[in-house]
């Protein structure tokens, strides 16, 4: 089954300047589960006692069925990390290892041969705990395709049933993403995750390309949080999969709540023009657009805002036309007679002002008294 893995609690808390507290982590996990997210990456337990305890609490909620999503803990390819993660009885462990030449040379100082042994042994070790295992090929997008294949085959033979293809630096394009998947899809007994960073603004497009070329789980974080400039935003990929493929990977009516909750907890304000959950997502402005919206909202809305639990609106300023103004006057229970409309439009066109409802009411009153 296709799904989202939400990593707000792991990747998301790796955002510079962001630390959640335990209550916030648990609330985020509950909200994600309520929204029917398939998998939640709950954190890397060895980071700190407080992260360990947050995952422990999330697992208590999982065991009492308050949380339903699959709960995953992150781990280096190190036995002590695996021991600590496994002690939490999580549903799945995600063991990661950087496999590009750069990562092998400068981070772990291992040859390819040694890396394959470490990957095999750590997965094999985790298997003794009887939990499901995902292996993350960190920096897969900058790895020679033949070595990536060797890594995948090694991880699968050791017991991983999922492999995450990580575009750790966000350097892929959709075409390049498809190339990678087309060159690994023949490997048997494995399903793929895609983890796309957004350094070049391509995370969403690459995630969609990964899905279209066979990945069955897409990694995302609420509001696109994550290392540096983050990864694929949960709200965008969730909506995109619904729009293009009619897939229900997240309850769209909870996206605004998820986004505003994470905004508050992370202290990172989303721009008004953020796709899907930005405040402007269903606010219209120019006269031609509002005219279309009045006649049929599908002219300028990709989906009905009610699906997201919100209402459309439009603004009034010099970009407005008569249809917008008439609609606005109707909404305000003001009889839109011809005179008022032409005087009001004239005034609006000659000022550089955004008119709220009160401005419109007083403008109309002034026009009436002047007449
Ligand atoms: N598997 C095994 N070892 C790995 C690894 C991996 N996937 N990735 C890095 N390492 C090794 C490095 O080679 C280095 O080893 P060394 O100490 O022998 O040189 C070490 O892990 C990382 O260095 P550092 O972070 O300074 O070590 P540390 O022991 O003080 O702390 C953590 C380790 C994990 C507790 C700490 O880095 C942390 O809290 N990290 C936050 C989580 C994180 O980094 N996540 C990345 C997700 S992609
Ligand atoms: Zn990442």
Coordinates of N, CA and C and ligand atoms in Angstrom, one line a residue, residues 10-11 195 197, ligand 2:
X10 N 11.7 13.2 13.6 CA 13.1 12.8 13.5 C 13.8 13.9 12.6
X11 N 13.6 13.8 11.3 CA 14.2 14.8 10.4 C 13.7 16.2 10.8
X195 N 13.4 9.5 0.1 CA 13.6 10.6 1.1 C 14.3 11.7 0.4
X197 N 15.5 15.6 0.0 CA 15.8 16.9 0.5 C 15.5 18.0 -0.5
Ligands
LIG2 ZN1 17.2 13.6 5.6

